[in-house]
Amino acid sequence: MKNSEDSCCDAEIVARSRDRPGEFGKLYDRHARAVFRYIASRLGAEQADDLTGETFLVAFERRERYDATFHSALPWLLGIATRLIRRRRRDEVALWRLTAASQGLGGEGTVHAIHDPFLDTEDRIDAGLAVSSIAGVIAKLPKRDRDVLTLAAWSELDSAGIAEALKIPVGTVRSRLHRARKIIRTHLDVDHTPSVEGCANETEKHYATA
């Protein structure tokens, strides 16, 4: 049976942490893995270790400004992570290019799917190859479109959550996702990567109705 501490929302934890800083650790326990996986999908596992810690440090320092109307802190945390990633844009673009050149098999952290502990070896290889087929295109996307696309693909957020993370309207999230998908489709060789095309279609359908 869950106690009240386990069932309380993130907003309550943040509120309590203003007087009891140690409470903020519960937010880390809840969301550190999701934040790490998102950062690793864009910068690799090694940099994700550092930036995950930095994300929570920034969040802790800004906890007084947290909007308590949002029960889940994940959009807030991923928004902070996204802004930190933007400072390392060159590193991210270089990683996507490496992924494209190495067919998704360039080593630890080269692609999100490769270090996802929930995928078995065969699934990791398939996912890595699928991502590598579009990695070069992702590297060339405008950063605002890449932010939306990667949050849609590798975070647990719906369109409203992405909008909150990036502080943009939901309609803008959908239009940027549509534009990114259109660019990817233009560059895809659909005869060789049908699974990626299907994924792109399903992703847009989901966010169009979220």
Coordinates of N, CA and C in Angstrom, one line a residue:
M1 N 0.8 -1.2 0.0 CA 0.0 0.0 0.0 C 0.9 1.2 0.0
K2 N 0.6 2.2 -0.9 CA 1.4 3.4 -1.0 C 1.0 4.4 0.2
N3 N 2.1 5.1 0.7 CA 1.8 6.1 1.7 C 1.6 7.4 1.0
S4 N 1.2 8.4 1.8 CA 1.0 9.8 1.3 C 2.2 10.4 0.6
E5 N 3.4 10.0 1.1 CA 4.6 10.6 0.6 C 4.8 10.1 -0.9
D6 N 4.5 8.8 -1.1 CA 4.7 8.3 -2.4 C 3.6 8.8 -3.4
S7 N 2.4 9.2 -3.0 CA 1.4 9.6 -3.9 C 1.3 11.1 -4.1
C8 N 2.0 11.8 -3.3 CA 1.9 13.3 -3.5 C 2.5 13.7 -4.8
C9 N 1.9 14.8 -5.3 CA 2.4 15.3 -6.6 C 3.7 16.0 -6.5
D10 N 4.3 16.2 -7.7 CA 5.6 16.9 -7.7 C 5.5 18.4 -7.2
A11 N 4.4 19.0 -7.5 CA 4.2 20.4 -7.0 C 4.3 20.5 -5.5
E12 N 3.8 19.5 -4.8 CA 3.8 19.5 -3.3 C 5.2 19.3 -2.9
I13 N 6.0 18.4 -3.6 CA 7.4 18.2 -3.2 C 8.2 19.5 -3.3
V14 N 8.0 20.1 -4.4 CA 8.8 21.4 -4.7 C 8.4 22.4 -3.6
A15 N 7.1 22.5 -3.3 CA 6.6 23.5 -2.3 C 7.3 23.2 -0.9
R16 N 7.3 21.9 -0.5 CA 7.9 21.5 0.8 C 9.4 21.8 0.8
S17 N 10.0 21.6 -0.4 CA 11.5 21.8 -0.4 C 12.0 23.2 -0.2
R18 N 11.1 24.2 -0.3 CA 11.4 25.5 -0.1 C 11.8 25.8 1.4
D19 N 11.2 25.0 2.3 CA 11.5 25.1 3.7 C 12.4 23.9 4.2
R20 N 12.3 22.8 3.4 CA 13.0 21.6 3.8 C 13.8 21.1 2.5
P21 N 14.9 21.7 2.2 CA 15.6 21.4 1.0 C 15.8 19.9 0.7
G22 N 15.9 19.1 1.7 CA 16.2 17.7 1.5 C 15.0 17.0 0.8
E23 N 13.8 17.6 0.8 CA 12.7 17.0 0.1 C 12.9 17.0 -1.4
F24 N 13.7 17.9 -1.9 CA 13.9 18.0 -3.4 C 14.5 16.7 -3.9
G25 N 15.2 15.9 -3.1 CA 15.8 14.7 -3.5 C 14.7 13.7 -4.1
K26 N 13.5 13.8 -3.6 CA 12.4 12.9 -4.0 C 12.1 13.2 -5.5
L27 N 12.3 14.4 -5.9 CA 12.0 14.8 -7.3 C 13.1 14.1 -8.2
Y28 N 14.3 14.1 -7.7 CA 15.4 13.4 -8.4 C 15.1 11.9 -8.6
D29 N 14.7 11.3 -7.5 CA 14.4 9.9 -7.5 C 13.3 9.6 -8.5
R30 N 12.3 10.5 -8.7 CA 11.2 10.2 -9.6 C 11.6 10.4 -11.1
H31 N 12.4 11.4 -11.3 CA 12.6 11.9 -12.7 C 14.0 11.8 -13.3
A32 N 15.0 11.4 -12.5 CA 16.4 11.5 -13.0 C 16.6 10.6 -14.2
R33 N 16.0 9.4 -14.2 CA 16.2 8.5 -15.3 C 15.6 9.0 -16.6
A34 N 14.4 9.6 -16.5 CA 13.8 10.2 -17.7 C 14.6 11.4 -18.2
V35 N 15.1 12.2 -17.3 CA 16.0 13.3 -17.7 C 17.3 12.8 -18.4
F36 N 17.9 11.8 -17.8 CA 19.1 11.2 -18.3 C 18.9 10.7 -19.7
R37 N 17.8 9.9 -19.9 CA 17.6 9.3 -21.2 C 17.4 10.3 -22.3
Y38 N 16.7 11.4 -21.9 CA 16.5 12.5 -22.9 C 17.8 13.2 -23.3
I39 N 18.6 13.5 -22.3 CA 19.8 14.2 -22.6 C 20.8 13.3 -23.4
A40 N 20.8 12.0 -23.0 CA 21.7 11.0 -23.6 C 21.3 10.8 -25.1
S41 N 20.0 11.0 -25.4 CA 19.6 10.8 -26.8 C 20.1 11.9 -27.7
R42 N 20.5 13.0 -27.1 CA 21.0 14.2 -27.8 C 22.5 14.4 -27.7
L43 N 23.0 14.0 -26.6 CA 24.5 14.3 -26.3 C 25.3 13.1 -26.0
G44 N 24.7 12.0 -25.8 CA 25.4 10.8 -25.5 C 25.4 10.6 -24.0
A45 N 25.7 9.3 -23.5 CA 25.6 9.0 -22.1 C 26.6 9.7 -21.2
E46 N 27.8 9.9 -21.7 CA 28.9 10.5 -20.9 C 28.5 12.0 -20.5
Q47 N 28.0 12.8 -21.5 CA 27.6 14.1 -21.1 C 26.3 14.2 -20.4
A48 N 25.5 13.1 -20.6 CA 24.2 13.1 -19.9 C 24.4 12.9 -18.4
D49 N 25.5 12.3 -18.0 CA 25.8 12.2 -16.5 C 25.9 13.5 -15.9
D50 N 26.7 14.4 -16.5 CA 27.0 15.7 -16.0 C 25.8 16.6 -16.1
L51 N 25.1 16.6 -17.3 CA 24.0 17.5 -17.5 C 22.7 17.1 -16.7
T52 N 22.6 15.9 -16.4 CA 21.5 15.5 -15.5 C 21.6 16.1 -14.1
G53 N 22.8 16.0 -13.6 CA 23.1 16.6 -12.3 C 22.9 18.2 -12.4
E54 N 23.4 18.8 -13.4 CA 23.3 20.2 -13.6 C 21.8 20.6 -13.7
T55 N 21.0 19.8 -14.4 CA 19.6 20.1 -14.6 C 18.9 20.2 -13.2
F56 N 19.2 19.2 -12.4 CA 18.5 19.2 -11.1 C 19.1 20.3 -10.2
L57 N 20.4 20.7 -10.3 CA 20.9 21.8 -9.6 C 20.3 23.1 -9.9
V58 N 20.1 23.3 -11.2 CA 19.4 24.5 -11.7 C 18.0 24.5 -11.2
A59 N 17.3 23.4 -11.3 CA 15.9 23.3 -10.8 C 15.8 23.6 -9.3
F60 N 16.8 23.1 -8.6 CA 16.8 23.3 -7.1 C 16.9 24.8 -6.8
E61 N 17.8 25.5 -7.5 CA 18.1 26.9 -7.3 C 16.9 27.8 -7.8
R62 N 16.0 27.2 -8.7 CA 14.9 28.0 -9.2 C 13.6 27.5 -8.6
R63 N 13.6 26.7 -7.6 CA 12.4 26.0 -7.1 C 11.3 27.1 -6.6
E64 N 11.8 28.2 -6.2 CA 10.8 29.3 -5.8 C 10.0 29.7 -6.9
R65 N 10.4 29.6 -8.2 CA 9.7 30.0 -9.3 C 8.8 28.9 -10.0
Y66 N 8.8 27.8 -9.4 CA 8.0 26.7 -10.0 C 6.6 27.0 -10.0
D67 N 5.9 26.7 -11.1 CA 4.5 27.0 -11.3 C 3.7 25.8 -10.7
A68 N 3.1 26.0 -9.5 CA 2.5 24.9 -8.8 C 1.2 24.4 -9.5
T69 N 0.7 25.1 -10.5 CA -0.5 24.6 -11.2 C -0.1 23.3 -12.0
F70 N 1.2 23.1 -12.3 CA 1.6 21.8 -13.0 C 2.0 20.8 -11.9
H71 N 1.2 19.7 -11.9 CA 1.4 18.7 -10.9 C 2.7 17.9 -11.1
S72 N 3.0 17.7 -12.4 CA 4.2 17.0 -12.8 C 5.3 18.0 -13.1
A73 N 6.5 17.7 -12.5 CA 7.7 18.6 -12.7 C 8.5 18.2 -13.9
L74 N 8.1 17.1 -14.6 CA 8.9 16.6 -15.7 C 9.0 17.6 -16.8
P75 N 8.0 18.3 -17.3 CA 8.1 19.3 -18.3 C 9.1 20.4 -17.9
W76 N 9.0 20.8 -16.7 CA 9.9 21.9 -16.2 C 11.3 21.4 -16.2
L77 N 11.6 20.2 -15.8 CA 12.9 19.6 -15.8 C 13.5 19.5 -17.2
L78 N 12.7 18.9 -18.1 CA 13.2 18.7 -19.4 C 13.3 20.1 -20.2
G79 N 12.6 21.1 -19.8 CA 12.8 22.4 -20.4 C 14.1 22.9 -19.9
I80 N 14.5 22.8 -18.7 CA 15.8 23.2 -18.2 C 16.9 22.4 -18.9
A81 N 16.7 21.1 -19.0 CA 17.7 20.3 -19.7 C 17.9 20.7 -21.2
T82 N 16.8 21.0 -21.9 CA 16.8 21.5 -23.3 C 17.7 22.7 -23.4
R83 N 17.5 23.7 -22.5 CA 18.2 24.9 -22.5 C 19.7 24.7 -22.3
L84 N 20.0 23.7 -21.4 CA 21.4 23.4 -21.2 C 22.0 22.7 -22.4
I85 N 21.2 21.9 -23.1 CA 21.7 21.2 -24.3 C 22.0 22.2 -25.4
R86 N 21.2 23.2 -25.5 CA 21.4 24.3 -26.5 C 22.8 24.9 -26.4
R87 N 23.3 25.0 -25.2 CA 24.7 25.6 -25.0 C 25.7 24.7 -25.6
R88 N 25.4 23.4 -25.9 CA 26.3 22.5 -26.4 C 25.9 22.0 -27.8
R89 N 25.4 22.9 -28.6 CA 24.8 22.6 -29.9 C 25.8 21.9 -30.8
R90 N 27.1 22.4 -30.8 CA 28.1 21.8 -31.6 C 28.3 20.4 -31.3
D91 N 28.4 20.1 -30.0 CA 28.5 18.7 -29.6 C 27.4 17.8 -30.0
E92 N 26.2 18.4 -30.0 CA 25.0 17.6 -30.4 C 25.1 17.3 -31.9
V93 N 25.3 18.3 -32.7 CA 25.4 18.2 -34.1 C 26.4 17.2 -34.5
A94 N 27.6 17.3 -33.8 CA 28.7 16.3 -34.1 C 28.3 14.9 -33.8
L95 N 27.5 14.7 -32.7 CA 27.1 13.4 -32.3 C 26.1 12.8 -33.3
W96 N 25.2 13.6 -33.8 CA 24.2 13.1 -34.8 C 25.0 12.7 -36.1
R97 N 26.0 13.5 -36.5 CA 26.7 13.2 -37.7 C 27.5 11.9 -37.5
L98 N 28.1 11.7 -36.3 CA 28.8 10.5 -36.0 C 27.8 9.3 -36.1
T99 N 26.6 9.5 -35.5 CA 25.6 8.4 -35.6 C 25.3 8.0 -37.0
A100 N 25.1 9.1 -37.9 CA 24.8 8.8 -39.3 C 26.0 8.0 -39.9
A101 N 27.2 8.4 -39.6 CA 28.4 7.8 -40.3 C 28.6 6.4 -39.8
S102 N 28.3 6.1 -38.5 CA 28.6 4.8 -37.9 C 27.4 3.9 -37.9
Q103 N 26.3 4.3 -38.6 CA 25.1 3.5 -38.7 C 24.5 3.1 -37.3
G104 N 24.7 4.1 -36.4 CA 24.1 3.9 -35.1 C 24.8 3.0 -34.1
L105 N 26.0 2.5 -34.6 CA 26.8 1.6 -33.8 C 28.1 2.1 -33.4
G106 N 28.2 3.4 -33.1 CA 29.5 4.0 -32.9 C 30.0 4.0 -31.5
G107 N 29.4 3.2 -30.6 CA 29.9 3.1 -29.3 C 28.9 3.6 -28.2
E108 N 29.3 3.6 -27.0 CA 28.5 4.0 -25.9 C 28.0 5.4 -26.0
G109 N 26.6 5.5 -26.0 CA 26.0 6.8 -26.0 C 25.9 7.5 -27.4
T110 N 26.3 6.7 -28.5 CA 26.2 7.3 -29.8 C 24.7 7.6 -30.2
V111 N 23.9 6.7 -29.8 CA 22.4 6.9 -30.1 C 21.7 6.4 -28.8
H112 N 20.5 7.1 -28.6 CA 19.7 6.8 -27.4 C 19.4 5.3 -27.3
A113 N 19.0 4.7 -28.4 CA 18.5 3.3 -28.4 C 19.6 2.4 -28.0
I114 N 20.9 2.7 -28.3 CA 22.0 1.8 -28.0 C 22.2 1.6 -26.5
H115 N 22.0 2.6 -25.7 CA 22.2 2.4 -24.3 C 20.9 2.4 -23.5
D116 N 19.8 2.1 -24.1 CA 18.5 2.0 -23.4 C 18.5 0.6 -22.8
P117 N 18.5 0.5 -21.5 CA 18.5 -0.8 -20.8 C 17.3 -1.6 -21.0
F118 N 16.2 -1.0 -21.5 CA 15.0 -1.8 -21.7 C 14.9 -2.5 -23.0
L119 N 15.9 -2.3 -23.9 CA 15.9 -3.0 -25.1 C 16.9 -4.1 -25.1
D120 N 16.5 -5.3 -25.7 CA 17.5 -6.4 -25.8 C 18.5 -6.0 -27.0
T121 N 19.5 -6.9 -27.1 CA 20.6 -6.6 -28.1 C 20.0 -6.4 -29.5
E122 N 19.2 -7.3 -30.0 CA 18.6 -7.3 -31.3 C 17.8 -6.0 -31.6
D123 N 17.0 -5.7 -30.6 CA 16.2 -4.4 -30.7 C 17.1 -3.2 -30.7
R124 N 18.2 -3.2 -29.9 CA 19.1 -2.0 -29.9 C 19.7 -1.9 -31.3
I125 N 20.1 -2.9 -31.9 CA 20.7 -2.8 -33.2 C 19.7 -2.3 -34.2
D126 N 18.5 -2.9 -34.2 CA 17.5 -2.4 -35.2 C 17.2 -0.9 -35.0
A127 N 17.0 -0.5 -33.7 CA 16.7 0.9 -33.4 C 17.9 1.8 -33.8
G128 N 19.1 1.3 -33.5 CA 20.3 2.1 -33.9 C 20.4 2.3 -35.3
L129 N 20.1 1.3 -36.1 CA 20.1 1.4 -37.6 C 19.0 2.3 -38.1
A130 N 17.9 2.2 -37.5 CA 16.8 3.1 -37.9 C 17.1 4.6 -37.6
V131 N 17.6 4.9 -36.4 CA 17.9 6.2 -36.1 C 19.1 6.8 -37.0
S132 N 20.1 5.9 -37.3 CA 21.2 6.4 -38.1 C 20.8 6.8 -39.5
S133 N 19.6 6.3 -40.0 CA 19.2 6.6 -41.3 C 18.6 8.0 -41.4
I134 N 18.3 8.6 -40.2 CA 17.8 10.0 -40.2 C 18.7 10.9 -39.4
A135 N 19.8 10.4 -38.8 CA 20.6 11.2 -37.9 C 21.2 12.4 -38.6
G136 N 21.6 12.2 -39.9 CA 22.2 13.3 -40.6 C 21.2 14.4 -40.9
V137 N 20.0 14.1 -41.1 CA 18.9 15.1 -41.3 C 18.6 15.8 -40.0
I138 N 18.6 15.1 -38.9 CA 18.3 15.7 -37.6 C 19.4 16.7 -37.3
A139 N 20.7 16.4 -37.6 CA 21.8 17.3 -37.4 C 21.6 18.6 -38.1
K140 N 20.9 18.6 -39.2 CA 20.7 19.9 -40.0 C 19.4 20.6 -39.6
L141 N 18.6 20.0 -38.8 CA 17.3 20.7 -38.4 C 17.6 22.0 -37.7
P142 N 16.8 23.0 -37.8 CA 16.9 24.2 -36.9 C 16.7 23.7 -35.5
K143 N 17.4 24.4 -34.6 CA 17.4 23.9 -33.2 C 16.0 23.8 -32.6
R144 N 15.1 24.8 -32.9 CA 13.8 24.8 -32.3 C 13.0 23.6 -32.8
D145 N 13.2 23.2 -34.1 CA 12.5 22.0 -34.6 C 13.1 20.7 -34.0
R146 N 14.4 20.7 -33.8 CA 15.1 19.5 -33.2 C 14.7 19.4 -31.8
D147 N 14.5 20.5 -31.1 CA 14.0 20.4 -29.7 C 12.7 19.7 -29.6
V148 N 11.7 20.1 -30.4 CA 10.4 19.5 -30.4 C 10.5 18.0 -30.8
L149 N 11.2 17.7 -31.9 CA 11.3 16.4 -32.4 C 11.9 15.4 -31.4
T150 N 13.0 15.8 -30.7 CA 13.6 14.9 -29.8 C 12.8 14.8 -28.5
L151 N 12.1 15.8 -28.1 CA 11.2 15.7 -26.9 C 10.1 14.7 -27.3
A152 N 9.6 14.8 -28.5 CA 8.5 13.9 -28.9 C 8.9 12.5 -29.0
A153 N 10.2 12.3 -29.4 CA 10.7 10.9 -29.7 C 11.3 10.3 -28.4
W154 N 11.9 11.1 -27.6 CA 12.7 10.5 -26.5 C 12.4 11.0 -25.1
S155 N 11.2 11.5 -24.9 CA 10.8 11.9 -23.6 C 9.4 11.3 -23.3
E156 N 8.9 11.5 -22.1 CA 7.6 10.9 -21.8 C 6.5 12.0 -21.9
L157 N 6.8 13.1 -22.6 CA 5.8 14.2 -22.6 C 4.9 14.1 -23.8
D158 N 3.6 14.5 -23.6 CA 2.7 14.7 -24.7 C 2.8 16.1 -25.2
S159 N 2.0 16.5 -26.2 CA 2.2 17.8 -26.8 C 2.0 18.9 -25.8
A160 N 1.1 18.8 -24.9 CA 1.0 19.8 -23.8 C 2.2 19.9 -23.0
G161 N 2.8 18.8 -22.6 CA 4.0 18.8 -21.8 C 5.2 19.4 -22.6
I162 N 5.3 19.1 -23.9 CA 6.4 19.7 -24.7 C 6.2 21.2 -24.7
A163 N 4.9 21.7 -24.9 CA 4.6 23.1 -24.9 C 5.0 23.8 -23.6
E164 N 4.8 23.1 -22.5 CA 5.2 23.7 -21.2 C 6.7 23.7 -21.1
A165 N 7.3 22.6 -21.5 CA 8.8 22.5 -21.4 C 9.5 23.7 -22.1
L166 N 9.0 23.9 -23.3 CA 9.6 24.9 -24.2 C 9.0 26.3 -24.1
K167 N 7.9 26.4 -23.4 CA 7.2 27.7 -23.2 C 6.7 28.2 -24.5
I168 N 6.1 27.4 -25.3 CA 5.5 27.7 -26.6 C 4.1 27.2 -26.6
P169 N 3.2 27.7 -27.5 CA 1.8 27.2 -27.6 C 1.8 25.7 -28.2
V170 N 0.8 25.0 -27.8 CA 0.6 23.6 -28.3 C 0.6 23.6 -29.8
G171 N -0.1 24.5 -30.4 CA -0.2 24.6 -31.9 C 1.2 24.7 -32.5
T172 N 2.1 25.4 -31.8 CA 3.5 25.6 -32.4 C 4.2 24.3 -32.3
V173 N 4.0 23.5 -31.2 CA 4.6 22.2 -31.0 C 4.2 21.3 -32.2
R174 N 2.9 21.3 -32.6 CA 2.4 20.4 -33.6 C 3.0 20.9 -35.0
S175 N 3.0 22.2 -35.2 CA 3.5 22.7 -36.5 C 5.0 22.4 -36.7
R176 N 5.8 22.5 -35.6 CA 7.2 22.3 -35.7 C 7.5 20.8 -35.9
L177 N 6.7 19.9 -35.2 CA 6.8 18.5 -35.4 C 6.5 18.1 -36.8
H178 N 5.4 18.7 -37.4 CA 5.0 18.4 -38.7 C 6.1 18.8 -39.7
R179 N 6.7 20.0 -39.5 CA 7.7 20.5 -40.4 C 9.0 19.6 -40.3
A180 N 9.4 19.2 -39.1 CA 10.5 18.3 -39.0 C 10.3 17.0 -39.7
R181 N 9.1 16.4 -39.5 CA 8.7 15.2 -40.1 C 8.8 15.3 -41.6
K182 N 8.3 16.4 -42.2 CA 8.3 16.6 -43.6 C 9.7 16.7 -44.2
I183 N 10.6 17.3 -43.4 CA 12.0 17.4 -43.9 C 12.6 16.0 -43.9
I184 N 12.3 15.2 -42.8 CA 12.9 13.9 -42.7 C 12.4 13.0 -43.8
R185 N 11.1 13.1 -44.1 CA 10.5 12.3 -45.2 C 11.1 12.6 -46.5
T186 N 11.4 13.9 -46.7 CA 12.1 14.3 -48.0 C 13.4 13.6 -48.2
H187 N 14.1 13.4 -47.1 CA 15.5 12.8 -47.2 C 15.5 11.3 -47.1
L188 N 14.4 10.7 -46.7 CA 14.4 9.3 -46.5 C 14.4 8.5 -47.8
D189 N 15.1 7.4 -47.8 CA 15.0 6.4 -48.8 C 14.0 5.4 -48.3
V190 N 12.7 5.6 -48.6 CA 11.6 4.7 -48.0 C 11.7 3.3 -48.4
D191 N 12.4 3.0 -49.5 CA 12.6 1.6 -49.9 C 13.5 0.8 -49.0
H192 N 14.4 1.6 -48.3 CA 15.3 0.9 -47.4 C 15.0 1.1 -45.9
T193 N 14.1 2.1 -45.6 CA 13.9 2.3 -44.2 C 12.4 2.5 -43.9
P194 N 11.6 1.5 -44.3 CA 10.1 1.6 -44.1 C 9.7 1.8 -42.6
S195 N 10.5 1.2 -41.7 CA 10.1 1.3 -40.3 C 10.2 2.7 -39.8
V196 N 11.2 3.4 -40.3 CA 11.4 4.8 -39.8 C 10.3 5.6 -40.3
E197 N 9.9 5.4 -41.6 CA 8.8 6.2 -42.2 C 7.5 5.9 -41.4
G198 N 7.3 4.7 -41.1 CA 6.1 4.4 -40.3 C 6.1 5.0 -38.9
C199 N 7.3 5.1 -38.3 CA 7.4 5.7 -37.0 C 7.1 7.2 -37.1
A200 N 7.6 7.8 -38.2 CA 7.4 9.2 -38.3 C 5.9 9.5 -38.5
N201 N 5.2 8.7 -39.2 CA 3.7 8.9 -39.4 C 3.0 8.7 -38.1
E202 N 3.3 7.7 -37.3 CA 2.6 7.4 -36.0 C 2.9 8.5 -35.0
T203 N 4.1 9.0 -35.0 CA 4.5 10.1 -34.1 C 3.7 11.3 -34.3
E204 N 3.5 11.7 -35.6 CA 2.8 12.9 -35.9 C 1.3 12.7 -35.6
K205 N 0.7 11.5 -35.9 CA -0.7 11.3 -35.6 C -0.9 11.4 -34.1
H206 N 0.0 10.9 -33.3 CA -0.2 10.9 -31.8 C -0.2 12.4 -31.3
Y207 N 0.7 13.2 -31.8 CA 0.8 14.6 -31.3 C -0.3 15.5 -31.9
A208 N -0.8 15.1 -33.0 CA -1.9 15.8 -33.6 C -3.2 15.7 -32.8
T209 N -3.3 14.6 -32.1 CA -4.5 14.3 -31.3 C -4.3 14.5 -29.8
A210 N -3.1 14.7 -29.4 CA -2.8 14.7 -27.9 C -3.4 16.0 -27.3

